Amino acid sequence: MRIGIIGAGIGGLVAAAGLQADGHEVTVYERRDAPGAVGAGLTLFGNAFSALDAIGLGGPVRAVSADALGRMRSGQRRPSGEWLVSVPPGSGPEVRSLHRAELHSALLARLAAGTARAGRTAQVDPGGEPVVTVDGVPERFDLVVAADGMRSGARRTWGLDRGVRYAGYTAWRGVTASRGHLADEAGETWGAGARIGIVPLPDDRVYWFAVLTAAEGADFGDEPAVLRARFGSWHAPIPALLDATPPTALLRHDIYDLAALPPRFVAGRGVLLGDAAHAMTPDLGQGAGQAIEDAATLVLLLRGARPLDAALHEYDLSRRRRTRTLWRGSRLAGRVAQASSPAAVAARDALMRAMPAGAAVRASARIARWPRP
Ligand SMILES: Cc1cc2nc3c(=O)[nH]c(=O)nc-3n(C[C@H](O)[C@H](O)[C@H](O)COP(=O)(O)OP(=O)(O)OC[C@H]3O[C@@H](n4cnc5c(N)ncnc54)[C@H](O)[C@@H]3O)c2cc1C
């Protein structure tokens, strides 16, 4: 089959690598000048690896990721360092962490030369015909995959857009320049309208994210100074991680999700995949994992002998069912984690303290199961 893919993000590249390995003729269009990665670290859970394994990509992605996070004590702490939920090393579901740039490189390396075309802004056909138009020149395929991210033009063109919603908080991401900051503890620390997460990377550097409740589009001025003022008195090694991160390695994004999910993930011979279909807040760490699940599901469904329309119908049903729960769950998790009034913070922390670690582990294990088609 000839398949055109719009977007060389994680979703588009996993789909491209999986489909091409199955013998499909694949072209990926990416509007940026290089199909590389923007971003810092990333965590992927067992569901993402089950999906990657199913299409032969588990090995290459494991090779650029680390399982150190799962071997550390993790969970949630208070800014003082007191554990609210303490998950002992090795007791959670599979989780691996990696640098986005290395994930992109590993995926790009799986593609035949010339598959990914950078600097091409692509448009889909409003009627769902499998046609991709770049610079006014249409190209016909058998199927078009729109993996063009949260603000997907394809979703809009197909009449499936319900807008995006500002979640009420902004997130910084950083990677330390130096190594060896973590001994045997990672996880998240929750304050009032503020939290920080710590993740070990494969090369012993540390990926961290800091989240503050803020007005949409707020201007923070000297951002490293703001972070130090807000988190500099929190437990070790948080101040040291901030100090070990060059200001040029800081990224900040206001956090959005889709205001409502599209009524369908399929339009004629076109499919939405990844954030284009179901952008969720990052609070469950499942956005990229779901893009990977989408891609693997599509690859497997196209392997079957059933007609294309039937395969797309199953993709639509199964992926909408799976991602709706996580899109909602991410929103809820973000609200709880960003609680800011003293009463809400006290109630949240009391609830967390009362939760047995086993219950927290079981809840994340339920999420980390890919419903293979
Ligand atoms: C702070 C933060 C932390 C996160 N942490 C995690 C985590 O730990 N684990 C996790 O699983 N997820 C995480 N996520 C979510 C994850 O980053 C996204 O869900 C994932 O990257 C989505 O991938 P995608 O391929 O669907 O979209 P994108 O990565 O947005 O890729 C879309 C691509 O399409 C291209 N494009 C757009 N329009 C066009 C066009 N018209 N023509 C050609 N190209 C086009 C874009 O340039 C882009 O390269 C996090 C998100 C944030 C904001």
XYZ file of C-alpha atoms and ligand atoms in Angstrom:
426
model
C 0.000 0.000 0.000
C 1.218 3.614 -0.575
C 0.939 5.555 2.659
C 1.565 9.272 3.179
C 2.315 10.374 6.743
C 2.133 13.998 7.849
C 4.459 14.801 10.763
C 7.782 13.328 11.841
C 7.097 13.412 15.575
C 7.186 10.257 17.667
C 3.818 9.058 16.329
C 4.610 9.662 12.659
C 8.050 8.074 12.873
C 6.891 4.950 14.727
C 4.086 4.508 12.202
C 6.501 5.046 9.306
C 9.073 2.572 10.610
C 6.452 -0.088 11.383
C 4.607 0.281 8.067
C 7.757 0.374 5.987
C 9.091 -2.767 7.690
C 5.863 -4.491 6.597
C 6.547 -3.622 2.971
C 4.339 -0.552 2.584
C 5.622 2.318 0.482
C 5.844 5.193 2.961
C 6.519 8.931 2.610
C 6.737 11.202 5.676
C 6.242 14.965 5.302
C 7.672 17.205 8.021
C 7.250 20.959 7.988
C 10.347 21.637 10.098
C 13.658 21.886 8.276
C 15.042 18.825 10.033
C 12.956 15.940 11.309
C 14.861 16.002 14.636
C 13.508 16.360 18.136
C 12.546 19.369 20.199
C 12.345 18.470 23.844
C 14.210 17.064 26.769
C 13.540 13.725 28.409
C 10.647 11.332 28.162
C 9.338 8.369 30.114
C 7.710 5.432 28.375
C 5.807 2.724 30.236
C 5.318 -0.969 29.509
C 2.348 -0.322 27.207
C 4.587 1.637 24.828
C 7.140 -1.183 24.825
C 4.507 -3.893 24.221
C 3.383 -1.865 21.199
C 6.945 -1.253 19.984
C 7.796 -4.952 20.421
C 4.795 -5.930 18.298
C 6.212 -4.013 15.325
C 9.890 -4.812 15.826
C 10.936 -1.502 17.377
C 11.248 -2.469 21.053
C 14.946 -3.364 20.734
C 16.139 -0.121 19.114
C 14.177 2.003 21.602
C 15.354 -0.003 24.633
C 18.906 0.465 23.348
C 18.637 4.258 23.770
C 16.684 4.184 27.043
C 17.386 3.302 30.668
C 15.466 1.313 33.245
C 17.124 3.198 36.141
C 13.876 4.931 37.133
C 12.198 1.587 37.888
C 15.161 0.562 40.023
C 14.872 3.665 42.231
C 12.534 4.486 45.062
C 9.892 6.758 43.532
C 6.412 8.123 44.124
C 5.371 11.509 45.492
C 7.103 13.685 48.072
C 6.402 16.985 49.817
C 8.844 19.892 49.307
C 10.417 18.966 52.678
C 11.293 15.557 51.245
C 8.696 13.643 53.310
C 7.301 10.793 51.187
C 3.550 10.880 50.602
C 3.590 7.723 48.484
C 6.775 5.698 48.401
C 7.037 3.027 45.733
C 9.929 0.665 46.530
C 12.550 0.004 43.815
C 11.514 -2.594 41.251
C 7.865 -2.808 42.354
C 6.217 -0.582 39.731
C 5.313 -1.479 36.128
C 8.048 -1.350 33.470
C 9.152 2.226 32.893
C 12.114 3.475 30.887
C 13.438 6.969 30.310
C 15.283 8.449 27.379
C 16.241 11.647 25.639
C 13.806 12.633 22.885
C 16.619 13.449 20.466
C 17.925 9.895 20.809
C 14.489 8.384 20.306
C 14.054 10.412 17.110
C 17.495 9.402 15.850
C 16.810 5.725 16.587
C 13.495 5.879 14.706
C 14.886 7.858 11.764
C 17.683 5.309 11.452
C 15.032 2.623 10.767
C 13.704 4.453 7.693
C 14.997 3.929 4.186
C 16.850 6.945 2.779
C 14.482 9.532 1.318
C 11.433 8.394 3.337
C 11.278 11.550 5.470
C 10.994 14.804 3.542
C 11.820 17.802 5.741
C 10.722 21.384 5.114
C 7.411 20.235 3.572
C 4.173 21.609 4.981
C 1.479 19.193 3.880
C -2.278 19.479 3.573
C -4.950 16.801 3.473
C -8.033 16.603 1.290
C -11.199 17.955 3.013
C -13.268 15.044 1.657
C -10.969 12.353 3.104
C -9.485 11.381 -0.262
C -5.996 9.937 0.318
C -4.226 12.925 -1.210
C -1.435 15.023 0.317
C -0.742 18.453 -1.139
C 2.616 20.189 -0.695
C 3.276 23.600 -2.287
C 0.141 23.169 -4.391
C 1.271 19.806 -5.785
C -1.057 16.900 -4.907
C 0.201 13.358 -4.400
C -2.167 10.401 -4.208
C -1.790 7.544 -1.738
C -3.936 4.613 -0.605
C -3.997 5.966 2.950
C -3.031 9.231 4.670
C -1.923 9.279 8.310
C -2.155 12.679 10.001
C 0.370 12.641 12.839
C 0.649 16.416 12.794
C 0.410 17.128 16.498
C -1.921 18.847 18.933
C -2.792 21.730 16.596
C -3.364 19.381 13.677
C -4.324 21.072 10.426
C -5.710 17.755 9.159
C -8.104 17.508 12.124
C -9.388 20.982 11.238
C -9.620 20.302 7.498
C -11.585 17.096 8.142
C -14.052 19.003 10.342
C -13.079 17.067 13.470
C -11.559 19.887 15.511
C -13.111 20.845 18.857
C -10.334 23.235 19.896
C -7.655 23.112 22.574
C -7.898 24.010 26.262
C -5.267 25.707 28.432
C -4.766 23.487 31.472
C -3.871 26.355 33.827
C -0.191 25.551 34.271
C 3.119 25.949 32.526
C 6.006 23.449 32.473
C 9.765 23.816 32.232
C 11.903 20.922 31.129
C 15.633 20.678 31.655
C 18.486 18.217 31.359
C 21.519 18.604 33.613
C 24.896 19.114 31.960
C 26.631 17.124 34.693
C 26.116 13.496 35.694
C 25.584 11.472 38.825
C 23.091 13.619 40.755
C 20.792 10.748 41.687
C 21.604 7.918 44.033
C 18.492 5.841 44.452
C 15.509 8.208 44.584
C 13.444 9.861 41.835
C 9.755 10.676 41.278
C 7.669 13.801 41.819
C 7.519 16.423 44.557
C 4.259 18.267 45.046
C 3.826 21.697 46.655
C 1.026 24.275 46.347
C 0.414 25.065 42.673
C 3.961 23.864 42.021
C 5.641 20.525 41.446
C 8.802 19.070 40.117
C 9.637 15.644 38.678
C 13.029 13.937 38.526
C 13.948 11.271 35.968
C 17.344 9.592 35.444
C 18.587 9.483 31.832
C 20.629 6.616 30.322
C 23.915 8.523 30.486
C 23.501 9.383 34.183
C 22.380 12.929 33.443
C 19.000 13.964 34.915
C 15.863 15.086 33.132
C 13.583 17.181 35.322
C 10.331 19.045 34.788
C 8.934 21.865 36.913
C 5.291 22.909 36.747
C 3.728 26.133 38.040
C 0.116 27.223 38.027
C 0.122 30.382 35.879
C -1.933 32.565 33.565
C -1.856 31.505 29.925
C 1.054 33.168 28.113
C 2.545 34.577 31.350
C 5.928 36.274 30.978
C 8.311 35.115 33.712
C 11.262 37.341 32.822
C 14.420 35.728 34.194
C 13.165 32.128 34.185
C 16.134 30.417 35.907
C 15.807 33.001 38.721
C 12.065 32.315 39.000
C 12.724 28.576 39.242
C 15.396 29.055 41.900
C 13.102 31.356 43.909
C 10.236 28.861 43.715
C 12.049 25.523 44.085
C 15.472 26.442 45.515
C 14.457 25.604 49.084
C 12.945 22.200 48.196
C 14.579 18.943 49.226
C 17.860 17.693 47.730
C 18.803 17.238 44.966
C 16.294 19.734 43.475
C 18.367 22.926 43.993
C 21.467 21.140 42.667
C 19.582 19.956 39.557
C 18.457 23.519 38.794
C 22.019 24.780 39.234
C 23.389 21.990 37.011
C 21.129 22.923 34.081
C 22.446 25.521 31.623
C 19.788 28.231 30.990
C 20.101 27.464 27.264
C 18.915 23.892 27.976
C 15.636 25.090 29.516
C 12.393 24.665 27.609
C 9.038 26.046 28.698
C 5.589 25.289 27.333
C 2.151 26.270 28.542
C 0.221 23.030 28.909
C -2.801 22.357 26.727
C -4.947 19.400 25.836
C -7.769 18.941 23.352
C -10.898 20.668 24.653
C -12.890 17.643 23.486
C -11.831 14.558 21.575
C -12.710 14.408 17.867
C -15.927 12.486 17.226
C -13.943 10.168 14.923
C -10.253 9.418 14.406
C -10.917 8.415 10.777
C -12.041 10.521 7.796
C -12.473 8.508 4.598
C -9.007 7.186 3.775
C -7.338 9.389 6.372
C -6.571 8.683 10.024
C -5.599 10.885 12.953
C -2.742 9.549 15.051
C -1.034 10.696 18.267
C -1.568 14.202 19.625
C -3.514 15.096 16.477
C -6.191 12.657 17.673
C -6.052 12.924 21.459
C -3.514 15.427 22.857
C -3.664 15.024 26.619
C -1.904 16.854 29.444
C 1.426 15.218 30.360
C 0.287 14.368 33.902
C 0.150 10.587 33.377
C 3.213 10.575 31.080
C 1.187 8.825 28.372
C 1.005 11.195 25.366
C 3.877 9.663 23.434
C 2.954 6.212 24.732
C -0.499 6.597 23.193
C 0.951 7.852 19.905
C 3.080 4.695 19.857
C 0.056 2.507 20.674
C -1.899 4.188 17.828
C 0.931 3.534 15.395
C 1.373 -0.130 16.383
C -2.388 -0.720 16.318
C -2.587 0.680 12.791
C 0.384 -1.407 11.625
C -1.131 -4.621 13.003
C -4.609 -3.912 11.640
C -3.172 -3.302 8.163
C -1.401 -6.674 8.381
C -4.702 -8.519 8.470
C -6.596 -9.737 5.428
C -9.665 -7.594 6.160
C -10.677 -4.743 3.794
C -9.039 -1.370 4.512
C -12.306 0.276 5.586
C -12.903 -2.458 8.181
C -9.366 -2.080 9.535
C -9.811 1.685 9.808
C -13.162 1.212 11.533
C -11.529 -0.991 14.148
C -8.667 1.504 14.580
C -11.219 4.250 15.160
C -13.242 2.328 17.759
C -10.384 0.801 19.691
C -8.205 3.897 19.830
C -11.041 6.222 20.815
C -12.022 3.846 23.639
C -8.466 3.561 24.981
C -7.406 7.199 24.714
C -10.605 8.745 26.115
C -9.877 7.236 29.542
C -6.295 8.511 29.552
C -7.168 11.958 28.204
C -9.690 12.344 31.057
C -7.382 10.733 33.619
C -4.509 13.057 32.680
C -6.726 16.089 33.203
C -7.803 14.861 36.620
C -4.247 13.956 37.635
C -3.121 17.475 36.653
C -5.846 19.092 38.753
C -4.889 17.054 41.802
C -1.149 17.594 41.383
C -1.557 21.359 40.852
C -3.879 21.882 43.857
C -2.973 25.287 45.263
C -5.244 26.399 48.119
C -3.985 25.345 51.580
C -7.165 23.320 52.199
C -6.944 21.480 48.879
C -3.230 20.761 49.367
C -3.827 19.448 52.912
C -6.680 17.207 51.727
C -4.649 15.924 48.760
C -1.601 15.188 50.869
C -3.663 13.413 53.546
C -5.277 11.263 50.874
C -1.924 10.444 49.318
C -0.408 9.538 52.688
C -3.292 7.159 53.351
C -2.877 5.397 49.999
C -0.932 2.125 50.216
C 1.954 2.011 47.715
C 0.421 -1.213 46.325
C -2.723 0.670 45.259
C -0.631 3.295 43.431
C 1.358 0.556 41.686
C -1.810 -1.302 40.644
C -3.351 1.900 39.239
C -0.312 2.607 37.057
C -0.062 -1.054 36.024
C -3.663 -0.892 34.741
C -2.788 2.130 32.599
C 0.412 0.521 31.331
C -1.382 -2.307 29.506
C -1.727 -1.958 25.726
C -5.034 -3.335 24.393
C -3.440 -5.153 21.445
C -5.871 -5.549 18.523
C 6.018 18.982 29.235
C 5.656 17.707 28.521
C 6.124 16.486 28.998
C 5.759 15.284 28.379
N 6.222 14.101 28.870
C 5.823 12.938 28.326
C 6.284 11.685 28.835
O 7.117 11.632 29.760
N 5.836 10.537 28.262
C 4.947 10.555 27.217
O 4.551 9.478 26.754
N 4.504 11.728 26.693
C 4.922 12.908 27.216
N 4.498 14.093 26.685
C 3.583 14.076 25.526
C 4.334 13.819 24.235
O 5.407 14.735 24.104
C 3.407 13.961 23.040
O 2.210 13.279 23.286
C 4.060 13.363 21.797
O 5.293 13.968 21.532
C 3.124 13.528 20.600
O 3.767 13.049 19.446
P 3.095 13.250 18.027
O 4.017 12.591 17.066
O 1.672 12.850 18.058
O 3.063 14.828 17.798
P 4.244 15.891 17.685
O 5.430 15.489 18.460
O 3.624 17.222 17.985
O 4.682 15.834 16.148
C 3.905 16.423 15.135
C 4.841 16.737 13.977
O 4.054 17.136 12.856
C 4.708 18.230 12.225
N 3.671 18.945 11.473
C 2.598 19.634 11.954
N 1.852 20.097 10.952
C 2.446 19.712 9.800
C 2.140 19.898 8.422
N 1.051 20.570 8.013
N 2.977 19.352 7.508
C 4.096 18.653 7.877
N 4.424 18.462 9.174
C 3.614 18.980 10.127
C 5.304 19.009 13.396
O 6.332 19.888 12.973
C 5.798 17.890 14.275
O 7.121 17.503 13.963
C 4.882 15.313 27.257
C 4.423 16.541 26.760
C 4.817 17.735 27.375
C 4.298 19.044 26.824
